[in-house]
CSV table of C-alpha atoms in Angstrom, one decimal:
chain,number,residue,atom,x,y,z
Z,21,UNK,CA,4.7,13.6,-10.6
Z,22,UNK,CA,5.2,9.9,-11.7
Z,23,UNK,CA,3.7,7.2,-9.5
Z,24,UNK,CA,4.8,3.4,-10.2
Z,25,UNK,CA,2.4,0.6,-9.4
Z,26,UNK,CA,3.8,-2.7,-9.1
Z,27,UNK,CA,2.4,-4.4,-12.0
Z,28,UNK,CA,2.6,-8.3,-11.1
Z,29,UNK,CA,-0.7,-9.0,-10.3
Z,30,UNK,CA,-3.5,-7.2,-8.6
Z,31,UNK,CA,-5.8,-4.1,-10.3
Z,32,UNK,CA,-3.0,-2.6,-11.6
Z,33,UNK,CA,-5.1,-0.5,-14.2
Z,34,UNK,CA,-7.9,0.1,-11.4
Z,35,UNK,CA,-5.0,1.9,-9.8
Z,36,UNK,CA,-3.1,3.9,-12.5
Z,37,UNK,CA,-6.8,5.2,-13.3
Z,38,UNK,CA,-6.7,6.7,-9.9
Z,39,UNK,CA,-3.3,8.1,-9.8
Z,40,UNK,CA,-4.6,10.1,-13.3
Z,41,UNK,CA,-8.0,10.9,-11.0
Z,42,UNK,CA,-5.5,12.8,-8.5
Z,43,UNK,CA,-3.7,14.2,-11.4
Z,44,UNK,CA,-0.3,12.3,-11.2
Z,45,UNK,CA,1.4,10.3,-14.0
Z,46,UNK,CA,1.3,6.3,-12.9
Z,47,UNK,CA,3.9,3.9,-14.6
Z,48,UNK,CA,3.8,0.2,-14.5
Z,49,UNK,CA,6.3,-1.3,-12.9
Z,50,UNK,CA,8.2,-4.3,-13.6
Z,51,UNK,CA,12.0,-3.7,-13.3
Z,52,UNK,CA,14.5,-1.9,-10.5
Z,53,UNK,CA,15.9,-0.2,-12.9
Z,54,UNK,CA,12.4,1.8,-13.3
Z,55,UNK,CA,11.9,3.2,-9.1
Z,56,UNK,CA,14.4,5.9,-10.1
Z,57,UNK,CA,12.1,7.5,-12.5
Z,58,UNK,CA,8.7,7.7,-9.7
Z,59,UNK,CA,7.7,9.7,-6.6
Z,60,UNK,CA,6.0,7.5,-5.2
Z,61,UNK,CA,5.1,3.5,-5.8
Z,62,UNK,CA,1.8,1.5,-5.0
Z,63,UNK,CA,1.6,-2.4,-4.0
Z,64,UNK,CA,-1.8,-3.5,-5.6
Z,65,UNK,CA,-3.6,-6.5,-3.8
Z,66,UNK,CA,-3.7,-10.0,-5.8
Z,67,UNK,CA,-1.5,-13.1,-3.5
Z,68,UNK,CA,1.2,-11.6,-1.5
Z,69,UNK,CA,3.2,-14.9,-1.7
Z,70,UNK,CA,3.3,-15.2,-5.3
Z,71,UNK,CA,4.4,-11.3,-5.7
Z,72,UNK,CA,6.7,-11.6,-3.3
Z,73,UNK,CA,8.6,-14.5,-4.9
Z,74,UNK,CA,8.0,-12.1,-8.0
Z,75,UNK,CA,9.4,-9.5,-6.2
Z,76,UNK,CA,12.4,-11.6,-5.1
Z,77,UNK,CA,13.5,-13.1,-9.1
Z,78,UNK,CA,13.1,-9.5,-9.8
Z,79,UNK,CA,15.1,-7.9,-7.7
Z,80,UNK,CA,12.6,-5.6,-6.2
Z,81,UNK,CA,13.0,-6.5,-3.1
Z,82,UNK,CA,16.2,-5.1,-2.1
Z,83,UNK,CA,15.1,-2.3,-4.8
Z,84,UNK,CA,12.0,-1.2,-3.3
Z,85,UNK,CA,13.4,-1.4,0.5
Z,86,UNK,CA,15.8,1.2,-0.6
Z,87,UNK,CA,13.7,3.5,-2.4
Z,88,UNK,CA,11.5,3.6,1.0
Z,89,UNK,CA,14.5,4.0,3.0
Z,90,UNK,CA,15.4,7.2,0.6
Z,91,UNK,CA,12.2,8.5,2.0
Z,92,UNK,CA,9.8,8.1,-1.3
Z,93,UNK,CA,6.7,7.3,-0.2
Z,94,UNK,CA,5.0,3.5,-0.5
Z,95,UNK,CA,1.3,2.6,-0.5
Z,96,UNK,CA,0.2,-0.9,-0.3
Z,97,UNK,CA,-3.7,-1.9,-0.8
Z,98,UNK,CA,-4.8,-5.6,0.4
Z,99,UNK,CA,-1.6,-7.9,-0.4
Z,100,UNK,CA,0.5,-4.6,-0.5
Z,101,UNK,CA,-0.2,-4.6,2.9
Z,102,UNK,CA,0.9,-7.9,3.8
Z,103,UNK,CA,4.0,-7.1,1.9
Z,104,UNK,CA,4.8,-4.4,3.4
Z,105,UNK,CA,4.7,-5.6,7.3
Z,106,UNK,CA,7.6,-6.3,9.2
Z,107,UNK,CA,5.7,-9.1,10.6
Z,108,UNK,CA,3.1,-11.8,9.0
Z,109,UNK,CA,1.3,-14.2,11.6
Z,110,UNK,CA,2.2,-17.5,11.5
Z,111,UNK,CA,4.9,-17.1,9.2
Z,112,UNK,CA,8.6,-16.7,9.8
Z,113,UNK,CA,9.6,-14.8,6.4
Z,114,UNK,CA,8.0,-11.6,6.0
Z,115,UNK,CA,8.9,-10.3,2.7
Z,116,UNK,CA,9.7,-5.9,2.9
Z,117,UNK,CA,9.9,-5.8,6.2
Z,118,UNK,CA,8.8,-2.0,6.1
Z,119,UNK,CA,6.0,-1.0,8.7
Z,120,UNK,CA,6.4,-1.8,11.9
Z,121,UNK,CA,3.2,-4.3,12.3
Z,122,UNK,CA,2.0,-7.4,12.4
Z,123,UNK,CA,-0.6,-8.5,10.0
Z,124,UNK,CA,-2.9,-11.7,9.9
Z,125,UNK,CA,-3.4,-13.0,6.1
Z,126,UNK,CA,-7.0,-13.4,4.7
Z,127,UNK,CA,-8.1,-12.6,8.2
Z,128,UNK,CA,-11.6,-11.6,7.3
Z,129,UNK,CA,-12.5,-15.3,4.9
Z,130,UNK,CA,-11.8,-16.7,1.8
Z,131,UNK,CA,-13.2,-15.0,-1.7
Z,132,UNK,CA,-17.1,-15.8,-0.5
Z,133,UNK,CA,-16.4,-13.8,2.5
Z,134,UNK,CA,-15.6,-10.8,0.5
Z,135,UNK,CA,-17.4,-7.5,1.5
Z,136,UNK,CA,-18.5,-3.7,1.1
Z,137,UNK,CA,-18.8,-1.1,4.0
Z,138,UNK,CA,-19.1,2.2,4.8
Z,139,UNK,CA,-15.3,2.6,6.8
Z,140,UNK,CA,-14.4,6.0,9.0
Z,141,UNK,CA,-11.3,6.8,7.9
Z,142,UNK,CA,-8.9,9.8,10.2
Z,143,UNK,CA,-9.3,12.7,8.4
Z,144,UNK,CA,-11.7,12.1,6.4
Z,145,UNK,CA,-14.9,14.3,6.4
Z,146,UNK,CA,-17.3,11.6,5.3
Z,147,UNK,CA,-17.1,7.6,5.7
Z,148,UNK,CA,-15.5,6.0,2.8
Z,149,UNK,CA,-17.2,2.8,0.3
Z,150,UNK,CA,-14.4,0.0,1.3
Z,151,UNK,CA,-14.2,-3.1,-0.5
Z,152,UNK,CA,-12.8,-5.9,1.3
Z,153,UNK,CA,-11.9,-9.6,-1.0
Z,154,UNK,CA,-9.8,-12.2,0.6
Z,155,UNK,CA,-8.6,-9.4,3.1
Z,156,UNK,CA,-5.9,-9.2,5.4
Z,157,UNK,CA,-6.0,-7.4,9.1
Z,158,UNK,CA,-3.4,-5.8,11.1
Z,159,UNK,CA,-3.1,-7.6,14.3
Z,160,UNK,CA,-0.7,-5.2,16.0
Z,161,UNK,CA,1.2,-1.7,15.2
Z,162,UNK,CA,4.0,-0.6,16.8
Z,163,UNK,CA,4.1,3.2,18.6
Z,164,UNK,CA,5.3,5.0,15.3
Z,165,UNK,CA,2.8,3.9,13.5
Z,166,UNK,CA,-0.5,6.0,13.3
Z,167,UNK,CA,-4.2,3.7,12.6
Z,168,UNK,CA,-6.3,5.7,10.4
Z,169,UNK,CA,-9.3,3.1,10.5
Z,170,UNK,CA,-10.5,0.1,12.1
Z,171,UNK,CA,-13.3,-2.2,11.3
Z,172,UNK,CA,-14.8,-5.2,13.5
Z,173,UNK,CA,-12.3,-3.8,16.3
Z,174,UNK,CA,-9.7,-4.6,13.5
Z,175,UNK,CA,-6.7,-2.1,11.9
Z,176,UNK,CA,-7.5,-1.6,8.4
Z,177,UNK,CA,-5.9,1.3,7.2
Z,178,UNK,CA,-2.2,2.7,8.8
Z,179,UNK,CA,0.2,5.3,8.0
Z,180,UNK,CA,3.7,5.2,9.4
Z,181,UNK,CA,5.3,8.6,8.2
Z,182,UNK,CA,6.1,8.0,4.6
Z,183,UNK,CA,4.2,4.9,4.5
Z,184,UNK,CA,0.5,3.9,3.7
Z,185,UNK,CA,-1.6,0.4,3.9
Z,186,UNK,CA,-4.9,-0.4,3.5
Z,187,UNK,CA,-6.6,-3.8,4.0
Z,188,UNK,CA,-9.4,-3.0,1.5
Z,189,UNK,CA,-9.2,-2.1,-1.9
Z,190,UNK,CA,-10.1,2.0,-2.7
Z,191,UNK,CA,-9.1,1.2,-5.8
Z,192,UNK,CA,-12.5,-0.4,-7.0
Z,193,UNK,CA,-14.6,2.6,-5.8
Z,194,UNK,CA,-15.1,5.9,-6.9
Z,195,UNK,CA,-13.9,7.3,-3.9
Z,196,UNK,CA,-10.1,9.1,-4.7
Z,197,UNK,CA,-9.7,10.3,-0.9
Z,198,UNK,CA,-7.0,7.5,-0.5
Z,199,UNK,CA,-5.1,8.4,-3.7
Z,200,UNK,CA,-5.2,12.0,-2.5
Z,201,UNK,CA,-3.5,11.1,0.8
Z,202,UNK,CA,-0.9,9.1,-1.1
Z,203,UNK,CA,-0.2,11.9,-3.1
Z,204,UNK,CA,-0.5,14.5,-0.4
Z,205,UNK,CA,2.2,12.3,1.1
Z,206,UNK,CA,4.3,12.3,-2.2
Z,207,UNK,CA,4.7,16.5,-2.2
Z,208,UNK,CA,5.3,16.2,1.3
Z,209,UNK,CA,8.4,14.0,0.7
Z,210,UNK,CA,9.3,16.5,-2.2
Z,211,UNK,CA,8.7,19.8,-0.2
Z,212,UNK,CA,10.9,18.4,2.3
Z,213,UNK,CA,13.5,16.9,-0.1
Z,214,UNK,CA,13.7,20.5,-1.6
Z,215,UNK,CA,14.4,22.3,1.5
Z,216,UNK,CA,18.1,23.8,2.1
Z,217,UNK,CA,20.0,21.5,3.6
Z,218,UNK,CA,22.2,23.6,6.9
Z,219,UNK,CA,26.0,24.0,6.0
């Protein structure tokens, strides 16, 4: 199982160490021609402008709208988030346009605001280190979209079928429970990709 991480900016090594945790191949990604290769792609934090210009000169944007739309799954940490809303407060250009959400950008400070918590996350049997830097929020989710944790009354983490953000970075922790719902996500989309189509 080969999972890409967008390699512009962002922990992009942080990441591919936890796809190899969770025992799945990671690839850094750089070109369109490489989503055709993966099961699954993450969007590492860094500055969701800049990557989505990156994106744009790239051609990834297009790219990566229609590998979601082909059902692969898409996980997006921090910026990845922001990236991935259909909707970015106080801005008129969102950039993938794939969850349906609205999200507020460094909603929780600038880089001295930055933070650790403890964060409940659905499903999960213990509560989860978090580490928050420059972090975005979601200010509102539309029906299809499930929140699996809020912090300060805020959405922080959401899944919307195939689709996974998180405001915080689980990335920089030890804790793997994220990269194991991502991949969980990814055999899901494989197991159901496999099944008999009716004639």
């Amino acid at each position: 199982m080969k999972v890409g991480i967008l390699a512009f900016q962002g922990a992009v090594e942080e990441h591919a160490r936890m796809v190899a945790r969770v025992g799945a191949e990671p690839v850094a990604v750089r070109r369109k021609e490489q989503l055709a290769e993966l099961d699954g792609l993450i969007l590492p934090g860094g500055e969701s402008t800049t990557i989505g210009k990156l994106m744009r000169v790239h051609g990834l944007l297009e790219a990566i709208r229609e590998f979601a739309s082909a059902g692969k799954p898409v996980f997006g940490t921090c910026a990845g988030l922001i990236l991935m809303a259909d909707r970015i407060s106080g801005q008129e250009e969102a950039h993938l346009r794939l969850m349906d959400m609205t999200v507020s950008r460094n909603a929780f400070g600038r880089q001295r605001e930055s933070f650790e918590t403890d964060l409940d996350v659905k499903g999960f049997d213990s509560p989860m280190r978090a580490v928050f830097i420059r972090a975005p929020w979601v200010e509102e989710v539309g029906p299809g979209v499930d929140v699996l944790a809020v912090y300060g009354g805020r959405v922080v983490a959401a899944r919307q079928g195939h689709l996974l953000a998180a405001a915080f970075h689980p990335e920089l922790t030890d804790d793997v429970r994220m990269h194991e719902l991502f991949l969980d996500m990814i055999q899901e989309n494989r197991e159901v990709a496999a099944e008999p189509r009716p004639v």
